[in-house]
mmCIF file of C-alpha atoms in Angstrom:
data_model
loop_
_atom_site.group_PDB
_atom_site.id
_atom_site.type_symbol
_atom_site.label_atom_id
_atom_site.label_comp_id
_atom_site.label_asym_id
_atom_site.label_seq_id
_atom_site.Cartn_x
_atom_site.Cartn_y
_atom_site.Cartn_z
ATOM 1 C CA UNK A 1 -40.919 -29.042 49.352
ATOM 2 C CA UNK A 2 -39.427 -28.494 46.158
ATOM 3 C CA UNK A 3 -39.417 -24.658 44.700
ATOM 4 C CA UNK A 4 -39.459 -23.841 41.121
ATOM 5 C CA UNK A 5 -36.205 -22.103 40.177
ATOM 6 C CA UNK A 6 -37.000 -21.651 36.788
ATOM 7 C CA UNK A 7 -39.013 -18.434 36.517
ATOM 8 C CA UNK A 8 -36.088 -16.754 38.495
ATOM 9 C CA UNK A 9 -33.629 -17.498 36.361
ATOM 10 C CA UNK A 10 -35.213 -16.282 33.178
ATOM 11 C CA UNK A 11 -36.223 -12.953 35.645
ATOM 12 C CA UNK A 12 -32.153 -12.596 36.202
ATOM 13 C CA UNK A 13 -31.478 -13.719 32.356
ATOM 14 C CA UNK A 14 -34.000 -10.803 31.444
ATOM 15 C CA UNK A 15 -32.518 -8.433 33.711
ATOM 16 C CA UNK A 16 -28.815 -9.343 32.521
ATOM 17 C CA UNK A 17 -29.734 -8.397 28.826
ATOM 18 C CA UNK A 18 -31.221 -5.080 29.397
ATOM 19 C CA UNK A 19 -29.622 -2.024 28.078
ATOM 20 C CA UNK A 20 -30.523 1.291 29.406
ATOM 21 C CA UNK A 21 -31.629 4.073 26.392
ATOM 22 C CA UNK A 22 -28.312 6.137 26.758
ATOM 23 C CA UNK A 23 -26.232 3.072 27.029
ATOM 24 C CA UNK A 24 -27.686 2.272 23.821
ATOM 25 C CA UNK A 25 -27.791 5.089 22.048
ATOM 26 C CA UNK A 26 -23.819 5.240 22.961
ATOM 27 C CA UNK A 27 -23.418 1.726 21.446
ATOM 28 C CA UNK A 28 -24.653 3.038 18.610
ATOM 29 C CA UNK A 29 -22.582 5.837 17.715
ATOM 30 C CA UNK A 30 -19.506 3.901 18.869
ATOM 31 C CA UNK A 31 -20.467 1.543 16.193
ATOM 32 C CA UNK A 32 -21.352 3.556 13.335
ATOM 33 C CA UNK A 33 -18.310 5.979 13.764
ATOM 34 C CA UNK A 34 -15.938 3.217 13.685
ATOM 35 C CA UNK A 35 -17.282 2.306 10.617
ATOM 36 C CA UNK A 36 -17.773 5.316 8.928
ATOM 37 C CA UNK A 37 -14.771 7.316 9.912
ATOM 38 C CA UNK A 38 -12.253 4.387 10.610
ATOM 39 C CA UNK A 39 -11.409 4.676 6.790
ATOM 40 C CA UNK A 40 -10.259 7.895 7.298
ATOM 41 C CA UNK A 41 -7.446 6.856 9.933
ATOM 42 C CA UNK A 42 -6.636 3.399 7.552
ATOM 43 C CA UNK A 43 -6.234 6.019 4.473
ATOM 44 C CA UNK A 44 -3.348 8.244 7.082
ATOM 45 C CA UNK A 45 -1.678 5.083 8.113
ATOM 46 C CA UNK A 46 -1.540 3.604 4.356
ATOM 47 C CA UNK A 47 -0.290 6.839 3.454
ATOM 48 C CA UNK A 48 3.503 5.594 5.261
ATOM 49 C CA UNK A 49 5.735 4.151 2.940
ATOM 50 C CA UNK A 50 6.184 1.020 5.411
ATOM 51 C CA UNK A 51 2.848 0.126 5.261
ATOM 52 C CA UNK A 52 2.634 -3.250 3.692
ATOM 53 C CA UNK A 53 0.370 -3.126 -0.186
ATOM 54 C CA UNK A 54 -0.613 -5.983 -2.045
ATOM 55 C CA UNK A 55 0.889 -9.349 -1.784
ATOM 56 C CA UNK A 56 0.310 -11.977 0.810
ATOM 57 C CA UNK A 57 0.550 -9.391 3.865
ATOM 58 C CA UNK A 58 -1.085 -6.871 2.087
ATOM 59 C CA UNK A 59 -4.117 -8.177 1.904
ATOM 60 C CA UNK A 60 -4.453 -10.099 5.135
ATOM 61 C CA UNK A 61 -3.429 -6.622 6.851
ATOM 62 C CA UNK A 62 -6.945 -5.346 4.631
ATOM 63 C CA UNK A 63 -8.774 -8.049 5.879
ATOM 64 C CA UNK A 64 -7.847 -7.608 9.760
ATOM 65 C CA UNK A 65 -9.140 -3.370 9.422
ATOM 66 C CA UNK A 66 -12.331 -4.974 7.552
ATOM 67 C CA UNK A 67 -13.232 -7.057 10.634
ATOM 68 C CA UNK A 68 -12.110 -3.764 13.202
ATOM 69 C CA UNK A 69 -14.522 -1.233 11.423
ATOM 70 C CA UNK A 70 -17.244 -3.575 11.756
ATOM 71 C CA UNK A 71 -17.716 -6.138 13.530
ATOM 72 C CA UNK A 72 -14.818 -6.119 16.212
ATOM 73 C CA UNK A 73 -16.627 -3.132 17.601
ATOM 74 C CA UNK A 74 -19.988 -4.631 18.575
ATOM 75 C CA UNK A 75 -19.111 -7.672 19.801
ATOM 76 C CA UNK A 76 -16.588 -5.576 22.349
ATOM 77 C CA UNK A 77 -19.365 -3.843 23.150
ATOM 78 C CA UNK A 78 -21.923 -6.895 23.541
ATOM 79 C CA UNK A 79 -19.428 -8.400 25.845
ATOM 80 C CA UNK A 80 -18.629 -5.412 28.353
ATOM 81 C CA UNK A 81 -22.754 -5.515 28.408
ATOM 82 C CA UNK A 82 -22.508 -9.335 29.784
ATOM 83 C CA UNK A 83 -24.480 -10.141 26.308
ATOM 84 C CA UNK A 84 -23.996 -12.737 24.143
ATOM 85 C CA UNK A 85 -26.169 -13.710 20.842
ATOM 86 C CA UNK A 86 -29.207 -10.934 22.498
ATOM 87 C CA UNK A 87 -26.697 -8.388 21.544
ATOM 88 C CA UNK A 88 -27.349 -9.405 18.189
ATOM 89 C CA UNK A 89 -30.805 -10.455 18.243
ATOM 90 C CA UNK A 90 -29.749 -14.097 17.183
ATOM 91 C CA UNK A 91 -30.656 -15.479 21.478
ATOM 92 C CA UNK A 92 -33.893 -16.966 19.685
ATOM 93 C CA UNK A 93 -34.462 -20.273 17.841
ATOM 94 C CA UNK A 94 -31.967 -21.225 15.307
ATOM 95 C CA UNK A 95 -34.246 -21.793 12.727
ATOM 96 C CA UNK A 96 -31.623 -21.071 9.912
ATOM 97 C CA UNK A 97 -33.355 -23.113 7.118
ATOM 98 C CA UNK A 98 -36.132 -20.726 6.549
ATOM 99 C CA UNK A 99 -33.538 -18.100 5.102
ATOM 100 C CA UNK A 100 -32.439 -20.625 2.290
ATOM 101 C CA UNK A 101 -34.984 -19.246 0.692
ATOM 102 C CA UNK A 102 -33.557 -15.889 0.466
ATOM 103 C CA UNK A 103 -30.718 -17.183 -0.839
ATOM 104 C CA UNK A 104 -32.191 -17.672 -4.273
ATOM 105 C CA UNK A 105 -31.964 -14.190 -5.269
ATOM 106 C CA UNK A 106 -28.675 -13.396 -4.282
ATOM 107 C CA UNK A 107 -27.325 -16.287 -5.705
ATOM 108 C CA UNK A 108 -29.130 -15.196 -9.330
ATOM 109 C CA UNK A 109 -27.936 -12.057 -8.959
ATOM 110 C CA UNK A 110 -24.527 -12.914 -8.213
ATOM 111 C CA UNK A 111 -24.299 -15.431 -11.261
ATOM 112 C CA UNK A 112 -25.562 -13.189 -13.584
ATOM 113 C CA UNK A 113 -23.615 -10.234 -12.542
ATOM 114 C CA UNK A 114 -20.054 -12.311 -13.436
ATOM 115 C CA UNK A 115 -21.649 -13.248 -16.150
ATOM 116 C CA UNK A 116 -22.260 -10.295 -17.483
ATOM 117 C CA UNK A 117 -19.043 -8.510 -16.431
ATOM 118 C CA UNK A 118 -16.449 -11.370 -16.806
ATOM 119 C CA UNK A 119 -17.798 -13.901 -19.303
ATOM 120 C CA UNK A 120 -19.274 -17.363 -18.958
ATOM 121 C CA UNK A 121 -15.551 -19.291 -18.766
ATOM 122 C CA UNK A 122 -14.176 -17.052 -16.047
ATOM 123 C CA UNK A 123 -13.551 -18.552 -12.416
ATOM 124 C CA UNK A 124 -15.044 -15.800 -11.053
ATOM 125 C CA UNK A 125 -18.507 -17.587 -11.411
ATOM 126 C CA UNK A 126 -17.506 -19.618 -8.455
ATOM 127 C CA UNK A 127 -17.650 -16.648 -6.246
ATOM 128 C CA UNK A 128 -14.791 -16.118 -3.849
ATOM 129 C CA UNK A 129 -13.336 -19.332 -4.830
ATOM 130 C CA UNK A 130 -12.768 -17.695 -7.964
ATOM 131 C CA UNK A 131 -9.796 -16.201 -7.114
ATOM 132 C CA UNK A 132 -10.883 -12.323 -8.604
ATOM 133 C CA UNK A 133 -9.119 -9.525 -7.099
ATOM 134 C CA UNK A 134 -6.041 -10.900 -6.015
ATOM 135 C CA UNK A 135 -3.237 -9.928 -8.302
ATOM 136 C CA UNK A 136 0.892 -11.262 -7.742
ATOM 137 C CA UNK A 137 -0.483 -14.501 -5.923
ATOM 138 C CA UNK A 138 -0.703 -18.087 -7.132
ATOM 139 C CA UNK A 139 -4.033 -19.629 -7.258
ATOM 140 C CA UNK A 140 -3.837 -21.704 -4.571
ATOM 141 C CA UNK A 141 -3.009 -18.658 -2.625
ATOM 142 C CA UNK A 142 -5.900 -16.886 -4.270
ATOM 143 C CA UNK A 143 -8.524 -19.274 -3.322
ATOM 144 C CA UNK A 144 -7.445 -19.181 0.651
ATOM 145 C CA UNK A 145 -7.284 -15.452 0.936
ATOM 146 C CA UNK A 146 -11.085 -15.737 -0.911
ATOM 147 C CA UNK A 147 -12.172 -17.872 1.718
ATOM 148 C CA UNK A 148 -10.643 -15.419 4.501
ATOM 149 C CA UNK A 149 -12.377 -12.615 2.865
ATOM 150 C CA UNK A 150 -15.731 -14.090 2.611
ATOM 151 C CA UNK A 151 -15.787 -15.336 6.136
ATOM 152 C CA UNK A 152 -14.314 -12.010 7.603
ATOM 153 C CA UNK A 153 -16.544 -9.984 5.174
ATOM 154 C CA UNK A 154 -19.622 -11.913 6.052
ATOM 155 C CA UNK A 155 -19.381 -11.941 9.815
ATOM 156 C CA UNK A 156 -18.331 -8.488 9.842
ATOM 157 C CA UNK A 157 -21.483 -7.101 8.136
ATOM 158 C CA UNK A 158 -23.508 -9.628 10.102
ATOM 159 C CA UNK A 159 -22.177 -8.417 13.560
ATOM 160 C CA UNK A 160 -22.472 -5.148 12.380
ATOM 161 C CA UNK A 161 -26.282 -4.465 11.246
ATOM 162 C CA UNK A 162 -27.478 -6.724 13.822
ATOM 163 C CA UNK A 163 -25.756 -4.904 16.637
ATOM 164 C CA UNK A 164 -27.331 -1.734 15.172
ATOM 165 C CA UNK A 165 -31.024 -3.129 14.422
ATOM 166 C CA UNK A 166 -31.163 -4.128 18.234
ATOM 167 C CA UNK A 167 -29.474 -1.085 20.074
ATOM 168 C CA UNK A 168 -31.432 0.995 17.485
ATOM 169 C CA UNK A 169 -34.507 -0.952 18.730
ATOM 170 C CA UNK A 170 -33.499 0.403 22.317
ATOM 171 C CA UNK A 171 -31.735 3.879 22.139
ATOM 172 C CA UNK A 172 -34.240 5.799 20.092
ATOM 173 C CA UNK A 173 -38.100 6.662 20.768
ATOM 174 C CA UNK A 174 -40.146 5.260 17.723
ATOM 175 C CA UNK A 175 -44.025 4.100 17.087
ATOM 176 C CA UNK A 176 -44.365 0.621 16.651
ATOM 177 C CA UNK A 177 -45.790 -0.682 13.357
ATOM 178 C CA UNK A 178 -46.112 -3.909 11.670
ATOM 179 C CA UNK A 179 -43.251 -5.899 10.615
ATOM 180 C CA UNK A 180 -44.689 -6.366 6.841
ATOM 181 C CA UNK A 181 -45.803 -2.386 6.881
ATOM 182 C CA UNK A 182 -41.598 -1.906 7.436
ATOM 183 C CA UNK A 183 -40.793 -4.463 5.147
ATOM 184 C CA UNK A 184 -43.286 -3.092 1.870
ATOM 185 C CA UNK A 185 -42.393 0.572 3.168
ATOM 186 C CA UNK A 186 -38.661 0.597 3.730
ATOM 187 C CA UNK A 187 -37.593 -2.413 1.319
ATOM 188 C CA UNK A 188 -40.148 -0.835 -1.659
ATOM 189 C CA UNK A 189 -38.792 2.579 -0.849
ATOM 190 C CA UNK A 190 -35.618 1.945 -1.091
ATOM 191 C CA UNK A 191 -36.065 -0.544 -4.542
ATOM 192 C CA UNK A 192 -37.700 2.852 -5.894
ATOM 193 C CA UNK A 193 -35.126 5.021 -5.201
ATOM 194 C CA UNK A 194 -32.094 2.808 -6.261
ATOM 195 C CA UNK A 195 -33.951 2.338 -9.454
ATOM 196 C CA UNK A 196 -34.022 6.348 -10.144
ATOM 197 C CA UNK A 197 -30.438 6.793 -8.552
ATOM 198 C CA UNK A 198 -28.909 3.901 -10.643
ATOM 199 C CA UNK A 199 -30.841 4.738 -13.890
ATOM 200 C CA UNK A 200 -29.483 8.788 -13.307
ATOM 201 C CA UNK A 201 -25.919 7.280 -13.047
ATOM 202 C CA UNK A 202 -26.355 5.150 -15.969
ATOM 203 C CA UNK A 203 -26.568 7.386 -18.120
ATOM 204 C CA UNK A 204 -23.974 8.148 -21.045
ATOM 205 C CA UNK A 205 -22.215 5.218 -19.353
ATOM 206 C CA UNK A 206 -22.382 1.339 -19.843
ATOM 207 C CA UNK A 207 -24.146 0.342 -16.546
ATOM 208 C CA UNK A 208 -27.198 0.214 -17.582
ATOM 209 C CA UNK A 209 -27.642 -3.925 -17.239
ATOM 210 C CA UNK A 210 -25.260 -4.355 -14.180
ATOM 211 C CA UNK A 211 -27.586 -1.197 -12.630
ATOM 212 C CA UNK A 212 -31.519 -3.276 -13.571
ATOM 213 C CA UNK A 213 -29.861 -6.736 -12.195
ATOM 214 C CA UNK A 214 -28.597 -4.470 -8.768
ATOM 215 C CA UNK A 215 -32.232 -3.272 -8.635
ATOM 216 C CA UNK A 216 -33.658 -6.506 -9.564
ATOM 217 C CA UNK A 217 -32.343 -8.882 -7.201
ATOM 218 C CA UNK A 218 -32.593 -6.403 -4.012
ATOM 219 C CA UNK A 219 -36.800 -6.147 -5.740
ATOM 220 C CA UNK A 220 -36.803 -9.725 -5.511
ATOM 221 C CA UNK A 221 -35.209 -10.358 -2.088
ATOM 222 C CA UNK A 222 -37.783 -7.759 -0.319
ATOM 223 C CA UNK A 223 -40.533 -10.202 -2.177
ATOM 224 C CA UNK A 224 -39.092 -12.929 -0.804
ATOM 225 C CA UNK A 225 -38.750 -11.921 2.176
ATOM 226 C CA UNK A 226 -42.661 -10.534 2.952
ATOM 227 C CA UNK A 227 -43.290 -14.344 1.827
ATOM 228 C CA UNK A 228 -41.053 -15.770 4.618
ATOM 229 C CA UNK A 229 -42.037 -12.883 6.948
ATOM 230 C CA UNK A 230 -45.706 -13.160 7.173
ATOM 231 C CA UNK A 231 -46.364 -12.287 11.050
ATOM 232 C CA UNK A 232 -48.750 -9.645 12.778
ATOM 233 C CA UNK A 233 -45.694 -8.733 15.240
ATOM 234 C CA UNK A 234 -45.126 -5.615 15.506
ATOM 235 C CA UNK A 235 -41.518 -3.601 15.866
ATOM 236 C CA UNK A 236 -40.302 0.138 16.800
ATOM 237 C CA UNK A 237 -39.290 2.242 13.554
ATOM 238 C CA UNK A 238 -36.032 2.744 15.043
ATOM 239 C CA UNK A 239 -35.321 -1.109 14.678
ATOM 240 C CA UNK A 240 -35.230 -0.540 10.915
ATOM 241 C CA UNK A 241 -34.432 3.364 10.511
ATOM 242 C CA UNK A 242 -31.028 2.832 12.675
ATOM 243 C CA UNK A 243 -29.314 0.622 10.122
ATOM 244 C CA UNK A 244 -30.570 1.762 7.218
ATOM 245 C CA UNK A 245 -29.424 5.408 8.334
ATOM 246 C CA UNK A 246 -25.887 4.382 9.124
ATOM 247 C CA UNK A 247 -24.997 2.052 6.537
ATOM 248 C CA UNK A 248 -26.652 4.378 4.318
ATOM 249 C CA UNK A 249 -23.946 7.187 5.499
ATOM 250 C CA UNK A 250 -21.245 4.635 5.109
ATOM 251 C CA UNK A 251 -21.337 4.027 1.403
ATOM 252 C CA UNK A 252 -21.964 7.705 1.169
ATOM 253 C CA UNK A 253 -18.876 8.609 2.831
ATOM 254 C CA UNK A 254 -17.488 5.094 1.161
ATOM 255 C CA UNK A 255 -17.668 7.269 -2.603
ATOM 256 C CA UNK A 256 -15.898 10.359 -1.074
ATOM 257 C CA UNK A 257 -18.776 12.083 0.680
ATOM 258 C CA UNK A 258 -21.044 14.742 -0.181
ATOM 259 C CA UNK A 259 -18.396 17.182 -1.727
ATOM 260 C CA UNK A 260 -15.405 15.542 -2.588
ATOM 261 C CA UNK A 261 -16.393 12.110 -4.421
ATOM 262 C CA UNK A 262 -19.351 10.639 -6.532
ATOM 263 C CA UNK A 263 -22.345 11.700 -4.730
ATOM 264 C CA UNK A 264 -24.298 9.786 -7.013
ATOM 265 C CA UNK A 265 -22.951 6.387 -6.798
ATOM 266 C CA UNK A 266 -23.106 6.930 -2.989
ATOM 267 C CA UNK A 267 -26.381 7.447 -2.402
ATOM 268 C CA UNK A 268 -27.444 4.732 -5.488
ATOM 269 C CA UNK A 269 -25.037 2.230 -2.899
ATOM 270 C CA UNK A 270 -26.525 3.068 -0.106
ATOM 271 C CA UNK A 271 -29.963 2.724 -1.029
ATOM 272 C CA UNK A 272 -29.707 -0.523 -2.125
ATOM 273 C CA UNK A 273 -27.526 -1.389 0.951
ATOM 274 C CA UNK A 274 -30.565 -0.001 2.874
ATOM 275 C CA UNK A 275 -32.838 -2.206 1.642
ATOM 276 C CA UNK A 276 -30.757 -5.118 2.419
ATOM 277 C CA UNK A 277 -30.892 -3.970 6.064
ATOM 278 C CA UNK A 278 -34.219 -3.299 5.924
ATOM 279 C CA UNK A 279 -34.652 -7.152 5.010
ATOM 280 C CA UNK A 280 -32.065 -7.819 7.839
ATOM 281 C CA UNK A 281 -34.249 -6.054 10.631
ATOM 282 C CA UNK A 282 -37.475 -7.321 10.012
ATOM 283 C CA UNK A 283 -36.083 -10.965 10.067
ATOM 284 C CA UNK A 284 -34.552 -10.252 13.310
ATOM 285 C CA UNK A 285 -37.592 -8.501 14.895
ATOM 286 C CA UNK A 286 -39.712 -11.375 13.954
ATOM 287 C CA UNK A 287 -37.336 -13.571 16.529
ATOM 288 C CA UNK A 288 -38.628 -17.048 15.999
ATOM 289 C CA UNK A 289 -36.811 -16.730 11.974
ATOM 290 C CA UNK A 290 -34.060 -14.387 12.948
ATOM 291 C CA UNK A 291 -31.526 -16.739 12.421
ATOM 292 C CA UNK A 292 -32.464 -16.751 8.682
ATOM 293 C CA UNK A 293 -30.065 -13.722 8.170
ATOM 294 C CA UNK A 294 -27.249 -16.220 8.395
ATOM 295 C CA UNK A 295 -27.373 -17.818 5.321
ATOM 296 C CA UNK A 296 -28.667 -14.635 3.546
ATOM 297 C CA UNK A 297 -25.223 -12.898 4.729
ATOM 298 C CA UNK A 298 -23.005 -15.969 3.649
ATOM 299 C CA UNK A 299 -24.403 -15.580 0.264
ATOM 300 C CA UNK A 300 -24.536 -11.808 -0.028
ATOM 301 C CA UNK A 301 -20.302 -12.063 0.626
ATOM 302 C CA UNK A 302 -19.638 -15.136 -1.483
ATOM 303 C CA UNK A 303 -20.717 -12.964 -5.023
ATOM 304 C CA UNK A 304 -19.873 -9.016 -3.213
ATOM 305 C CA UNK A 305 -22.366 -6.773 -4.610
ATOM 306 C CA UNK A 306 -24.084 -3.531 -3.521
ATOM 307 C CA UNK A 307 -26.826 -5.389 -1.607
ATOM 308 C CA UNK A 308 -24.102 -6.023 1.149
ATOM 309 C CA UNK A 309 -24.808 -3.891 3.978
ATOM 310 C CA UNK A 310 -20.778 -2.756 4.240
ATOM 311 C CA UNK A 311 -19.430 -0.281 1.682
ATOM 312 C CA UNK A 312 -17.812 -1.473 -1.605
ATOM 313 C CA UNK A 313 -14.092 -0.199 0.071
ATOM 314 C CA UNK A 314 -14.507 -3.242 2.571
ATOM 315 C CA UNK A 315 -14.663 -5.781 -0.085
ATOM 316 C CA UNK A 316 -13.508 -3.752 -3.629
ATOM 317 C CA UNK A 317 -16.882 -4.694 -5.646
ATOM 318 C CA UNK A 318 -17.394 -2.549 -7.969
ATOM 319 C CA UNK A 319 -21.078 -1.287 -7.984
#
């Protein structure tokens, strides 16, 4: 007689992924106060006069703390869980060619913000292969610490507002709703108030047109995306309202927090870094196309830009 083996083993896989609601809910505050209060010990250790700025070392030194306040963190944590890609909600299909799609946007916006700010003949236009923002190094130099910075940058957000989508999903009580009710709720929401935000801090200053393409291209990548979502699934609140909360805070904190720095700018960051999110979590929660939030994040780090989930001091792009 020959006994089926197969339902037991995804009865043991299912119990080896579950996360208790406190264990969760401790993942997530692990995670988000890395990232939003790491800065604060980088900024004391910089402060030493043998701390290595600019140059070669400098900047692969920057690069290493980019990758510790975000995505070293969770994928710690996903491991002392016994978790692997269901940490990240990325254990379903790998059905990465429906987010090519959502490419489209990012890409527009990121051509036509260099275009705007740095001309049509700059480098830039080739996006971290431009060589921008490295200063003192030759170009070939230039073009391989670009290519470090838009792998570390990418993964690093990736890792990061995945983690917190799916222990978000876990740790916190929340109604369920539809995934497109999110998407039009949350993404809209936070178009809206990015518009207002951005056209406040516009004013008297010349960022009006960088501010309408920001808005734009985070408008057209939540339409987009409720094309590419279109499912009846539904997902807790949390899901969404856990990254867009944190990251949110980050780029708050990011512009010198509520007192101290440009309040403004902050919050005009972070809501267009909560849409992005947004976008992220419904993508994941509808499992069969959460691996189209790969190629979304490789393009949202090859032309840095507010829609990047991690605040403008991880990748110095001006907003």
């Amino acid at each position: 007689m020959v006994v089926d083996r197969r339902p037991c083993r995804r009865l043991l896989a299912s119990r080896a992924v579950y996360v208790s609601r406190e264990d969760a809910r401790s993942d997530v505050i692990l995670a988000g106060a890395t990232t939003l209060f790491g800065g604060v010990v980088i900024g004391l250790l910089s402060a030493f006069p043998f701390y290595p700025r600019g140059g070669v070392t400098g900047v692969a030194l920057d690069l290493v703390w980019i990758f510790v306040l975000t995505g070293l963190v969770p994928l710690l944590l996903a491991r002392y869980r016994d978790q692997r890609l269901g940490a990240f909600g990325l254990d379903g299909p790998r059905a990465w060619r429906s987010g090519l799609v959502l490419v489209v946007p990012v890409a527009a916006l990121g051509v036509l913000r260099q275009f705007v700010s740095l001309g049509p003949g700059d480098t830039a236009l080739l996006g971290r292969i431009g060589g921008a923002g490295f200063s003192g190094v030759g170009t070939t130099t230039a073009v391989v610490l670009g290519l470090l910075a838009f792998v570390v940058t990418s993964f690093g957000a990736l890792l990061l507002t995945t983690f917190l989508v799916v222990r978000g999903r876990d740790a916190f009580r929340s109604p369920d709703v539809s995934l497109t009710e999110l998407l039009r709720t949350f993404g809209i929401g936070a178009v809206a108030v990015a518009l207002v935000l951005g056209l406040m801090r516009s004013l008297g200053a010349a960022q009006l047109l960088p501010t309408l393409l920001q808005v734009a291209g985070l408008a057209a990548l939540v339409l987009v995306a409720d094309r590419v979502v279109q499912t009846r699934r539904m997902a807790p609140r949390a899901a969404v309202l856990t990254p867009v909360i944190v990251l949110g805070v980050a780029h708050v904190f990011a512009f010198g927090g509520l007192f101290r720095g440009d309040l403004l700018s902050g919050l005009y960051a972070g809501a267009l870094a909560a849409g992005t999110a947004t976008v992220t979590a419904v993508l994941l929660e509808t499992r069969e196309r959460a691996w189209a939030v790969v190629p979304l994040y490789l393009a949202l780090h090859w032309w840095p830009s507010c829609l990047s989930p991690l605040p403008m001091e991880f990748f110095a792009a001006a907003c």
